[in-house]
Amino acid sequence: MKARNGERSPSRQKSSAKEPNDKMMNQIQLVRNRFEKSCIIPDDEISRKLPKEILLRILSYLDVTSLCRCGQVSRYWNILALDGSNWQKIDLFDFQRDIEGPVIENISQRCGGFLKYLRLRGCQSVGSHSIRTLANYCHNIEHLDLSECKKISDVAIQQLSKNCAKLTAINLESCSQISDSSLKALSDGCPNLSEINVSWCNLITENGVEALARGCNKIKKFSSKGCKQVNDRAVIALALYCPGIEVLNLHSCDSITDASISKIAEKCCNLKQLCVSKCTELTDQSLTALAMNNQYLNTLEVAGCAQFTDSGFIALAKNCKYLERMDLEECSLITDATLQNLALGCPSLEKLTLSHCELITDEGIRQLAGGGCAAESLSVLELDNCPLITDATLEHLISCHNLQRIELYDCQLISRNAIRRLRNHLPNIKVHAYFAPVTPPPTINGPRPRYCRCCEIL
């Protein structure tokens, strides 16, 4: 029935109530129109029997390589395979050496609003112009990995922030031209951002991080590994404006102190993974704050934090029972007391690094092996450069049935026979050990045997 002048038909009223989906409906209609106007007739039995929508759905599960192969079957399959609806998730890492700017521009124009995930890690030929084209055509992009794309500059990120408001995750690791301007742009245009990685972006300072935190308070994962200008002020801003942070990587941000880590511990109660390796100013105060506030912490990396002592780790072991991975390399002040408390309080511990912890002895390993984590969970144990470790340690570890790898480099009191005994009980274990080259014994008859003069990996 025809609607009167000035009145809207019921069907039009119904469609107007679903305005948020209009763009997607238009895109679907464009796909249908493209096929309806096409004069190409399928020349194989499968294509004749299956509707085009079904074929498109099947192709949507294929990866980039498979889609390109399907596109070479026939002209009809080429149209199907290269349709934008099949290119919602694209990972070009395996083709990084071959990908250049025009390829990304072509993909952007072909995919349009369908594209949601794009990984360009290591595509160093891709520059800002290509990313600007991406931003102009692919407004629905949600996850973008530009790590190691060294030609990307602030101009590209500013264009993304203007056109891609749905962006939730961006990786800018090792994009050396990125500065605070990019973070300020993201804070203005991408309020839904939840993951960002600016590791090794040396131009990033506390000003950019603070601006980002103020505008993007949904951030859950933040990484600024190697950003020397990220300091206490930046970290405190993250704590105040982004209390939902769960993963925080501050590796080598060596100017941060206990003040900022204590604030993170206090405000970010859902913190699960923390890396402060090489943050040499930190003391047990940081560990105590984490123990008091972050009971769900499961990963802690503190390699090179030489001021940490047994006191801080004992507090952690008593309150953070969900710890699964700990890197304590070069925490040279810890003793067997730390291992004793980890054995009692952390039954889920899977990976433990104790490299260069020179006060650890066989007694500490015995207590660790006798704890709940050893029998059920412990799979990786790194003990390289622990000079007090002897064959007795390997005897204690025989009961660790899930142990898959152990590092014993420069543990000079470990013998080959002890390693063989361990492998007899745990045949699948990988043991990495170093033994100094031995002078070959003299031979009377036959050719001289050949010996490897480098390290031996068992």
CSV table of C-alpha atoms in Angstrom, one decimal:
chain,number,residue,atom,x,y,z
A,1,MET,CA,0.0,0.0,0.0
A,2,LYS,CA,1.3,3.4,-1.0
A,3,ALA,CA,2.0,5.9,1.8
A,4,ARG,CA,0.2,9.3,1.7
A,5,ASN,CA,2.1,12.5,1.0
A,6,GLY,CA,4.0,13.7,4.1
A,7,GLU,CA,3.6,10.3,5.8
A,8,ARG,CA,6.3,7.7,6.3
A,9,SER,CA,5.5,4.1,5.5
A,10,PRO,CA,5.6,1.5,8.3
A,11,SER,CA,8.6,-0.2,6.7
A,12,ARG,CA,10.5,3.1,6.5
A,13,GLN,CA,9.6,3.8,10.2
A,14,LYS,CA,11.0,0.4,11.1
A,15,SER,CA,14.2,0.9,9.2
A,16,SER,CA,14.8,4.3,10.8
A,17,ALA,CA,14.7,2.7,14.2
A,18,LYS,CA,17.7,0.7,13.2
A,19,GLU,CA,19.9,3.6,11.9
A,20,PRO,CA,23.1,2.3,13.7
A,21,ASN,CA,23.1,-0.7,11.3
A,22,ASP,CA,22.5,1.3,8.1
A,23,LYS,CA,26.1,1.4,7.1
A,24,MET,CA,26.5,-2.4,7.4
A,25,MET,CA,23.3,-2.9,5.5
A,26,ASN,CA,24.5,-0.6,2.7
A,27,GLN,CA,27.7,-2.6,2.5
A,28,ILE,CA,25.9,-5.9,2.2
A,29,GLN,CA,23.6,-4.4,-0.5
A,30,LEU,CA,26.6,-3.3,-2.4
A,31,VAL,CA,28.0,-6.8,-2.4
A,32,ARG,CA,24.7,-8.2,-3.7
A,33,ASN,CA,24.4,-5.6,-6.4
A,34,ARG,CA,28.0,-6.3,-7.5
A,35,PHE,CA,27.0,-9.9,-8.1
A,36,GLU,CA,23.6,-9.2,-9.6
A,37,LYS,CA,25.2,-6.8,-12.2
A,38,SER,CA,28.0,-9.2,-13.0
A,39,CYS,CA,27.6,-11.0,-16.2
A,40,ILE,CA,30.1,-13.8,-15.3
A,41,ILE,CA,28.4,-17.1,-15.1
A,42,PRO,CA,29.9,-19.8,-12.7
A,43,ASP,CA,31.5,-22.6,-14.7
A,44,ASP,CA,31.8,-25.2,-12.0
A,45,GLU,CA,29.2,-27.4,-10.3
A,46,ILE,CA,29.9,-26.2,-6.8
A,47,SER,CA,29.4,-22.6,-7.7
A,48,ARG,CA,26.2,-23.3,-9.6
A,49,LYS,CA,24.6,-25.2,-6.7
A,50,LEU,CA,25.6,-23.0,-3.8
A,51,PRO,CA,24.3,-19.5,-3.3
A,52,LYS,CA,26.8,-16.7,-3.5
A,53,GLU,CA,26.2,-15.8,0.1
A,54,ILE,CA,27.2,-19.3,1.2
A,55,LEU,CA,30.3,-19.3,-0.9
A,56,LEU,CA,31.3,-16.0,0.6
A,57,ARG,CA,30.8,-17.3,4.1
A,58,ILE,CA,33.0,-20.3,3.4
A,59,LEU,CA,35.8,-18.1,2.0
A,60,SER,CA,35.6,-15.9,5.0
A,61,TYR,CA,37.4,-18.6,7.1
A,62,LEU,CA,40.5,-18.7,4.8
A,63,ASP,CA,43.8,-17.0,5.4
A,64,VAL,CA,45.4,-14.5,3.0
A,65,THR,CA,47.4,-17.1,1.1
A,66,SER,CA,44.4,-19.4,0.6
A,67,LEU,CA,42.2,-16.6,-0.6
A,68,CYS,CA,44.8,-15.5,-3.2
A,69,ARG,CA,44.9,-19.1,-4.5
A,70,CYS,CA,41.2,-19.3,-4.7
A,71,GLY,CA,41.2,-16.1,-6.7
A,72,GLN,CA,43.2,-17.8,-9.4
A,73,VAL,CA,40.7,-20.6,-10.0
A,74,SER,CA,38.4,-18.7,-12.3
A,75,ARG,CA,37.1,-15.2,-12.9
A,76,TYR,CA,34.0,-16.0,-10.8
A,77,TRP,CA,36.1,-17.2,-7.9
A,78,ASN,CA,38.3,-14.2,-8.3
A,79,ILE,CA,35.4,-11.9,-7.6
A,80,LEU,CA,34.3,-14.0,-4.6
A,81,ALA,CA,37.8,-14.4,-3.1
A,82,LEU,CA,38.7,-10.7,-3.4
A,83,ASP,CA,35.4,-9.4,-2.0
A,84,GLY,CA,36.0,-7.1,1.0
A,85,SER,CA,33.8,-9.1,3.3
A,86,ASN,CA,36.5,-11.9,3.2
A,87,TRP,CA,39.2,-9.6,4.3
A,88,GLN,CA,38.1,-8.6,7.8
A,89,LYS,CA,41.3,-9.9,9.4
A,90,ILE,CA,44.6,-9.6,7.6
A,91,ASP,CA,48.1,-10.7,8.8
A,92,LEU,CA,50.9,-9.8,6.4
A,93,PHE,CA,53.8,-10.5,8.8
A,94,ASP,CA,54.9,-13.5,6.7
A,95,PHE,CA,55.1,-11.3,3.6
A,96,GLN,CA,56.8,-8.3,5.3
A,97,ARG,CA,59.7,-8.1,2.8
A,98,ASP,CA,57.4,-7.9,-0.2
A,99,ILE,CA,54.7,-5.6,1.1
A,100,GLU,CA,55.0,-2.0,-0.1
A,101,GLY,CA,52.8,1.1,0.2
A,102,PRO,CA,50.6,0.5,-2.9
A,103,VAL,CA,49.6,-2.9,-1.7
A,104,ILE,CA,48.2,-1.5,1.6
A,105,GLU,CA,46.4,1.2,-0.3
A,106,ASN,CA,44.8,-1.3,-2.6
A,107,ILE,CA,43.8,-3.5,0.3
A,108,SER,CA,42.3,-0.5,2.1
A,109,GLN,CA,40.2,0.5,-0.9
A,110,ARG,CA,39.0,-3.0,-1.6
A,111,CYS,CA,38.2,-3.9,2.1
A,112,GLY,CA,36.7,-0.6,3.1
A,113,GLY,CA,34.5,-0.8,6.2
A,114,PHE,CA,34.9,-4.6,6.4
A,115,LEU,CA,38.5,-4.5,7.7
A,116,LYS,CA,38.8,-4.8,11.5
A,117,TYR,CA,42.2,-6.4,12.1
A,118,LEU,CA,45.4,-5.6,10.3
A,119,ARG,CA,48.9,-6.8,11.2
A,120,LEU,CA,51.8,-5.1,9.4
A,121,ARG,CA,54.6,-6.0,11.8
A,122,GLY,CA,58.0,-5.6,10.1
A,123,CYS,CA,56.7,-4.1,6.9
A,124,GLN,CA,59.3,-1.4,6.8
A,125,SER,CA,58.4,-0.2,3.3
A,126,VAL,CA,55.0,0.9,4.4
A,127,GLY,CA,54.9,4.7,5.1
A,128,SER,CA,52.6,7.3,6.5
A,129,HIS,CA,50.8,7.9,3.1
A,130,SER,CA,49.6,4.2,3.1
A,131,ILE,CA,48.3,4.4,6.6
A,132,ARG,CA,46.5,7.7,5.8
A,133,THR,CA,44.8,5.9,2.9
A,134,LEU,CA,43.9,3.1,5.4
A,135,ALA,CA,42.4,5.6,7.8
A,136,ASN,CA,40.3,7.2,5.0
A,137,TYR,CA,38.7,3.9,3.8
A,138,CYS,CA,38.7,1.6,6.8
A,139,HIS,CA,36.8,3.4,9.5
A,140,ASN,CA,35.9,0.2,11.4
A,141,ILE,CA,39.4,-0.9,12.1
A,142,GLU,CA,39.8,-2.1,15.6
A,143,HIS,CA,43.2,-3.8,15.9
A,144,LEU,CA,46.2,-2.4,14.1
A,145,ASP,CA,49.8,-3.7,14.5
A,146,LEU,CA,52.4,-1.3,13.0
A,147,SER,CA,55.4,-2.5,15.0
A,148,GLU,CA,58.8,-2.1,13.3
A,149,CYS,CA,57.2,0.0,10.5
A,150,LYS,CA,59.9,2.6,10.9
A,151,LYS,CA,58.6,5.0,8.2
A,152,ILE,CA,55.4,5.6,10.1
A,153,SER,CA,55.2,9.1,11.6
A,154,ASP,CA,52.8,11.2,13.7
A,155,VAL,CA,51.0,12.3,10.5
A,156,ALA,CA,49.7,8.8,10.0
A,157,ILE,CA,48.5,8.3,13.6
A,158,GLN,CA,46.8,11.7,13.6
A,159,GLN,CA,44.8,10.6,10.5
A,160,LEU,CA,43.9,7.4,12.2
A,161,SER,CA,42.6,9.2,15.3
A,162,LYS,CA,40.4,11.4,13.1
A,163,ASN,CA,38.7,8.6,11.1
A,164,CYS,CA,39.0,5.4,13.2
A,165,ALA,CA,37.1,6.0,16.4
A,166,LYS,CA,36.5,2.3,16.9
A,167,LEU,CA,40.2,1.6,17.3
A,168,THR,CA,40.8,-0.5,20.5
A,169,ALA,CA,44.4,-1.8,20.1
A,170,ILE,CA,47.5,-0.3,18.4
A,171,ASN,CA,51.1,-1.5,18.4
A,172,LEU,CA,53.7,1.1,17.6
A,173,GLU,CA,56.7,-0.8,18.9
A,174,SER,CA,60.0,0.5,17.4
A,175,CYS,CA,58.3,3.1,15.3
A,176,SER,CA,61.1,5.6,16.0
A,177,GLN,CA,59.4,8.6,14.5
A,178,ILE,CA,56.4,8.4,16.8
A,179,SER,CA,56.3,11.2,19.4
A,180,ASP,CA,53.9,12.7,22.0
A,181,SER,CA,51.9,14.2,19.2
A,182,SER,CA,50.6,10.7,18.3
A,183,LEU,CA,49.6,9.9,21.9
A,184,LYS,CA,47.8,13.2,22.2
A,185,ALA,CA,45.9,12.6,18.9
A,186,LEU,CA,44.9,9.1,20.0
A,187,SER,CA,43.6,10.5,23.3
A,188,ASP,CA,41.4,12.9,21.3
A,189,GLY,CA,40.0,10.5,18.7
A,190,CYS,CA,40.1,7.0,20.1
A,191,PRO,CA,38.3,6.9,23.4
A,192,ASN,CA,37.8,3.1,23.3
A,193,LEU,CA,41.5,2.3,23.1
A,194,SER,CA,42.3,-0.5,25.5
A,195,GLU,CA,45.8,-1.7,24.3
A,196,ILE,CA,48.8,0.3,23.3
A,197,ASN,CA,52.4,-0.5,22.8
A,198,VAL,CA,55.0,2.3,22.4
A,199,SER,CA,58.1,0.3,23.3
A,200,TRP,CA,61.4,1.7,22.0
A,201,CYS,CA,59.7,4.8,20.8
A,202,ASN,CA,62.4,7.0,22.2
A,203,LEU,CA,60.6,10.3,21.6
A,204,ILE,CA,57.7,9.5,23.9
A,205,THR,CA,57.8,11.5,27.2
A,206,GLU,CA,55.7,11.8,30.3
A,207,ASN,CA,53.6,14.5,28.6
A,208,GLY,CA,52.4,12.1,25.9
A,209,VAL,CA,51.6,9.4,28.3
A,210,GLU,CA,49.7,11.7,30.6
A,211,ALA,CA,47.6,13.1,27.7
A,212,LEU,CA,46.9,9.5,26.6
A,213,ALA,CA,45.8,8.5,30.1
A,214,ARG,CA,43.5,11.4,30.4
A,215,GLY,CA,41.7,10.7,27.1
A,216,CYS,CA,41.8,6.9,27.0
A,217,ASN,CA,40.7,5.8,30.5
A,218,LYS,CA,39.7,2.3,29.2
A,219,ILE,CA,43.4,1.2,28.8
A,220,LYS,CA,44.0,-2.3,30.1
A,221,LYS,CA,47.4,-3.0,28.5
A,222,PHE,CA,50.2,-0.5,28.3
A,223,SER,CA,53.8,-1.1,27.3
A,224,SER,CA,56.6,1.5,27.1
A,225,LYS,CA,59.6,-0.8,27.2
A,226,GLY,CA,62.9,1.1,26.6
A,227,CYS,CA,61.3,4.5,26.8
A,228,LYS,CA,63.8,6.3,29.0
A,229,GLN,CA,61.7,9.5,29.3
A,230,VAL,CA,58.7,7.7,30.8
A,231,ASN,CA,59.0,8.6,34.5
A,232,ASP,CA,57.1,8.6,37.8
A,233,ARG,CA,54.7,11.4,36.6
A,234,ALA,CA,53.7,9.3,33.5
A,235,VAL,CA,53.1,6.1,35.5
A,236,ILE,CA,51.1,7.9,38.2
A,237,ALA,CA,48.9,9.4,35.5
A,238,LEU,CA,48.2,5.9,34.2
A,239,ALA,CA,47.3,4.8,37.8
A,240,LEU,CA,45.0,7.8,38.3
A,241,TYR,CA,43.2,7.8,35.0
A,242,CYS,CA,43.3,4.2,33.9
A,243,PRO,CA,42.5,2.1,37.0
A,244,GLY,CA,41.5,-0.9,34.8
A,245,ILE,CA,45.1,-1.6,33.8
A,246,GLU,CA,45.8,-5.4,33.9
A,247,VAL,CA,49.1,-5.6,32.0
A,248,LEU,CA,51.9,-3.0,32.5
A,249,ASN,CA,55.4,-3.2,30.9
A,250,LEU,CA,58.0,-0.6,32.1
A,251,HIS,CA,61.1,-2.6,31.2
A,252,SER,CA,64.2,-0.3,31.3
A,253,CYS,CA,62.2,2.8,32.3
A,254,ASP,CA,65.0,3.3,34.8
A,255,SER,CA,64.0,6.6,36.3
A,256,ILE,CA,60.8,5.3,37.9
A,257,THR,CA,60.7,4.8,41.7
A,258,ASP,CA,58.7,3.2,44.5
A,259,ALA,CA,56.3,6.2,44.4
A,260,SER,CA,54.8,5.4,41.0
A,261,ILE,CA,54.7,1.6,41.5
A,262,SER,CA,53.0,2.0,44.8
A,263,LYS,CA,50.4,4.2,43.2
A,264,ILE,CA,49.8,1.6,40.5
A,265,ALA,CA,49.4,-1.1,43.1
A,266,GLU,CA,47.0,1.0,45.0
A,267,LYS,CA,44.8,2.2,42.1
A,268,CYS,CA,45.0,-0.7,39.7
A,269,CYS,CA,43.6,-3.6,41.7
A,270,ASN,CA,43.1,-5.9,38.7
A,271,LEU,CA,46.8,-5.8,37.8
A,272,LYS,CA,47.8,-9.2,36.5
A,273,GLN,CA,51.1,-8.8,34.7
A,274,LEU,CA,53.9,-6.4,35.7
A,275,CYS,CA,57.4,-6.0,34.2
A,276,VAL,CA,59.8,-3.5,35.9
A,277,SER,CA,63.0,-5.3,34.8
A,278,LYS,CA,66.1,-2.9,34.8
A,279,CYS,CA,64.2,-0.4,37.0
A,280,THR,CA,67.1,-0.2,39.3
A,281,GLU,CA,65.7,2.5,41.7
A,282,LEU,CA,63.0,0.2,43.0
A,283,THR,CA,63.1,-1.4,46.5
A,284,ASP,CA,61.1,-3.8,48.7
A,285,GLN,CA,58.6,-1.0,49.2
A,286,SER,CA,57.2,-1.7,45.7
A,287,LEU,CA,56.9,-5.4,46.3
A,288,THR,CA,55.2,-4.8,49.6
A,289,ALA,CA,52.6,-2.5,47.9
A,290,LEU,CA,51.9,-5.1,45.3
A,291,ALA,CA,51.5,-7.8,47.9
A,292,MET,CA,49.0,-5.6,49.8
A,293,ASN,CA,46.8,-4.6,46.8
A,294,ASN,CA,47.2,-7.0,43.9
A,295,GLN,CA,46.3,-10.5,44.9
A,296,TYR,CA,45.5,-11.6,41.3
A,297,LEU,CA,49.0,-10.8,40.1
A,298,ASN,CA,50.2,-13.8,38.0
A,299,THR,CA,53.3,-12.6,36.2
A,300,LEU,CA,56.2,-10.5,37.7
A,301,GLU,CA,59.4,-9.6,35.9
A,302,VAL,CA,62.0,-7.8,38.0
A,303,ALA,CA,65.3,-8.8,36.4
A,304,GLY,CA,68.1,-6.5,37.4
A,305,CYS,CA,66.3,-5.0,40.4
A,306,ALA,CA,69.2,-5.5,42.6
A,307,GLN,CA,67.7,-3.8,45.7
A,308,PHE,CA,65.0,-6.4,46.2
A,309,THR,CA,65.5,-8.7,49.1
A,310,ASP,CA,63.9,-11.7,50.7
A,311,SER,CA,61.6,-9.4,52.7
A,312,GLY,CA,59.7,-8.2,49.6
A,313,PHE,CA,59.4,-11.6,48.0
A,314,ILE,CA,58.2,-13.2,51.2
A,315,ALA,CA,55.4,-10.6,51.4
A,316,LEU,CA,54.4,-11.4,47.8
A,317,ALA,CA,54.5,-15.2,48.4
A,318,LYS,CA,52.1,-14.8,51.3
A,319,ASN,CA,49.5,-12.7,49.5
A,320,CYS,CA,49.8,-13.4,45.7
A,321,LYS,CA,48.9,-17.1,45.5
A,322,TYR,CA,48.1,-16.9,41.8
A,323,LEU,CA,51.7,-16.2,40.7
A,324,GLU,CA,52.6,-18.3,37.7
A,325,ARG,CA,55.7,-16.7,36.2
A,326,MET,CA,58.5,-14.9,38.0
A,327,ASP,CA,61.8,-13.5,36.6
A,328,LEU,CA,64.2,-12.8,39.4
A,329,GLU,CA,67.4,-12.7,37.4
A,330,GLU,CA,70.2,-10.6,39.0
A,331,CYS,CA,68.2,-10.1,42.2
A,332,SER,CA,71.5,-10.9,43.9
A,333,LEU,CA,70.3,-10.3,47.5
A,334,ILE,CA,67.7,-13.1,47.7
A,335,THR,CA,68.5,-16.3,49.5
A,336,ASP,CA,66.9,-19.7,50.0
A,337,ALA,CA,64.2,-18.0,52.2
A,338,THR,CA,62.6,-16.6,49.1
A,339,LEU,CA,62.3,-20.1,47.6
A,340,GLN,CA,60.9,-21.6,50.8
A,341,ASN,CA,58.1,-19.1,50.9
A,342,LEU,CA,57.3,-19.4,47.1
A,343,ALA,CA,57.1,-23.1,47.6
A,344,LEU,CA,54.5,-22.6,50.4
A,345,GLY,CA,52.5,-19.7,49.0
A,346,CYS,CA,52.5,-20.0,45.2
A,347,PRO,CA,51.1,-23.5,44.1
A,348,SER,CA,50.6,-22.3,40.5
A,349,LEU,CA,54.2,-21.3,39.8
A,350,GLU,CA,55.1,-22.5,36.3
A,351,LYS,CA,58.3,-20.6,35.3
A,352,LEU,CA,60.9,-19.3,37.7
A,353,THR,CA,64.1,-17.6,36.7
A,354,LEU,CA,66.9,-17.4,39.3
A,355,SER,CA,69.9,-16.6,37.0
A,356,HIS,CA,72.8,-14.8,38.7
A,357,CYS,CA,71.1,-15.2,42.1
A,358,GLU,CA,74.4,-16.2,43.6
A,359,LEU,CA,73.2,-16.9,47.2
A,360,ILE,CA,70.8,-19.7,46.2
A,361,THR,CA,71.9,-23.2,47.4
A,362,ASP,CA,70.8,-26.8,47.1
A,363,GLU,CA,68.7,-26.3,50.2
A,364,GLY,CA,66.6,-23.7,48.6
A,365,ILE,CA,66.0,-25.9,45.6
A,366,ARG,CA,65.1,-28.8,47.9
A,367,GLN,CA,62.4,-26.7,49.6
A,368,LEU,CA,61.1,-25.5,46.2
A,369,ALA,CA,60.9,-29.1,44.9
A,370,GLY,CA,59.0,-30.2,48.0
A,371,GLY,CA,56.4,-27.5,47.6
A,372,GLY,CA,53.0,-27.8,45.9
A,373,CYS,CA,54.1,-26.0,42.7
A,374,ALA,CA,57.0,-28.4,41.9
A,375,ALA,CA,55.0,-31.5,41.5
A,376,GLU,CA,52.0,-30.1,39.6
A,377,SER,CA,53.0,-26.8,37.9
A,378,LEU,CA,56.7,-26.0,37.6
A,379,SER,CA,57.8,-26.5,34.0
A,380,VAL,CA,60.8,-24.1,33.5
A,381,LEU,CA,63.6,-23.4,36.0
A,382,GLU,CA,66.5,-21.2,35.1
A,383,LEU,CA,69.6,-21.5,37.4
A,384,ASP,CA,72.4,-20.4,35.2
A,385,ASN,CA,75.3,-18.6,37.0
A,386,CYS,CA,74.2,-19.9,40.4
A,387,PRO,CA,77.7,-21.0,41.7
A,388,LEU,CA,76.5,-22.8,44.8
A,389,ILE,CA,74.3,-25.2,43.0
A,390,THR,CA,75.6,-28.8,42.9
A,391,ASP,CA,74.5,-32.3,41.8
A,392,ALA,CA,72.2,-32.4,44.8
A,393,THR,CA,69.9,-29.9,43.2
A,394,LEU,CA,69.2,-32.2,40.3
A,395,GLU,CA,68.5,-35.0,42.7
A,396,HIS,CA,65.8,-32.9,44.4
A,397,LEU,CA,64.3,-32.0,41.0
A,398,ILE,CA,63.6,-35.6,40.0
A,399,SER,CA,60.2,-35.3,41.7
A,400,CYS,CA,59.2,-32.4,39.5
A,401,HIS,CA,57.3,-34.5,36.9
A,402,ASN,CA,56.2,-31.5,34.8
A,403,LEU,CA,59.6,-30.0,34.5
A,404,GLN,CA,60.3,-29.4,30.8
A,405,ARG,CA,63.4,-27.2,30.7
A,406,ILE,CA,66.3,-26.3,33.1
A,407,GLU,CA,69.1,-23.9,32.5
A,408,LEU,CA,72.5,-24.7,34.1
A,409,TYR,CA,75.0,-22.5,32.2
A,410,ASP,CA,78.1,-21.8,34.3
A,411,CYS,CA,76.9,-23.9,37.3
A,412,GLN,CA,80.4,-25.4,37.6
A,413,LEU,CA,79.6,-27.8,40.4
A,414,ILE,CA,77.1,-29.7,38.2
A,415,SER,CA,78.4,-32.9,36.6
A,416,ARG,CA,77.4,-34.8,33.5
A,417,ASN,CA,76.5,-37.8,35.5
A,418,ALA,CA,73.9,-35.9,37.5
A,419,ILE,CA,72.4,-34.6,34.3
A,420,ARG,CA,72.2,-38.1,32.9
A,421,ARG,CA,70.4,-39.3,36.1
A,422,LEU,CA,67.9,-36.5,35.8
A,423,ARG,CA,67.2,-37.3,32.2
A,424,ASN,CA,66.7,-41.0,33.1
A,425,HIS,CA,63.8,-40.0,35.4
A,426,LEU,CA,62.6,-37.1,33.2
A,427,PRO,CA,63.3,-38.3,29.6
A,428,ASN,CA,61.6,-35.3,27.9
A,429,ILE,CA,63.4,-32.6,29.8
A,430,LYS,CA,65.7,-30.2,28.0
A,431,VAL,CA,68.9,-29.5,29.9
A,432,HIS,CA,71.1,-26.6,28.8
A,433,ALA,CA,74.5,-26.7,30.4
A,434,TYR,CA,78.0,-25.6,29.7
A,435,PHE,CA,81.2,-27.6,30.1
A,436,ALA,CA,84.6,-26.2,29.3
A,437,PRO,CA,86.4,-27.9,26.4
A,438,VAL,CA,88.6,-30.8,27.4
A,439,THR,CA,92.0,-31.6,25.9
A,440,PRO,CA,91.7,-34.7,23.8
A,441,PRO,CA,93.5,-37.7,25.2
A,442,PRO,CA,96.4,-39.1,23.1
A,443,THR,CA,95.6,-41.9,20.8
A,444,ILE,CA,98.0,-44.8,19.9
A,445,ASN,CA,96.1,-46.3,17.0
A,446,GLY,CA,93.6,-45.0,14.6
A,447,PRO,CA,92.6,-41.4,13.7
A,448,ARG,CA,92.5,-38.7,16.3
A,449,PRO,CA,88.9,-38.2,17.6
A,450,ARG,CA,87.4,-34.8,16.9
A,451,TYR,CA,86.0,-32.7,19.8
A,452,CYS,CA,83.8,-29.7,19.7
A,453,ARG,CA,85.6,-26.7,21.2
A,454,CYS,CA,82.5,-24.7,22.0
A,455,CYS,CA,79.8,-25.2,24.7
A,456,GLU,CA,77.9,-28.4,24.9
A,457,ILE,CA,74.1,-28.4,25.0
A,458,LEU,CA,72.6,-31.6,26.3
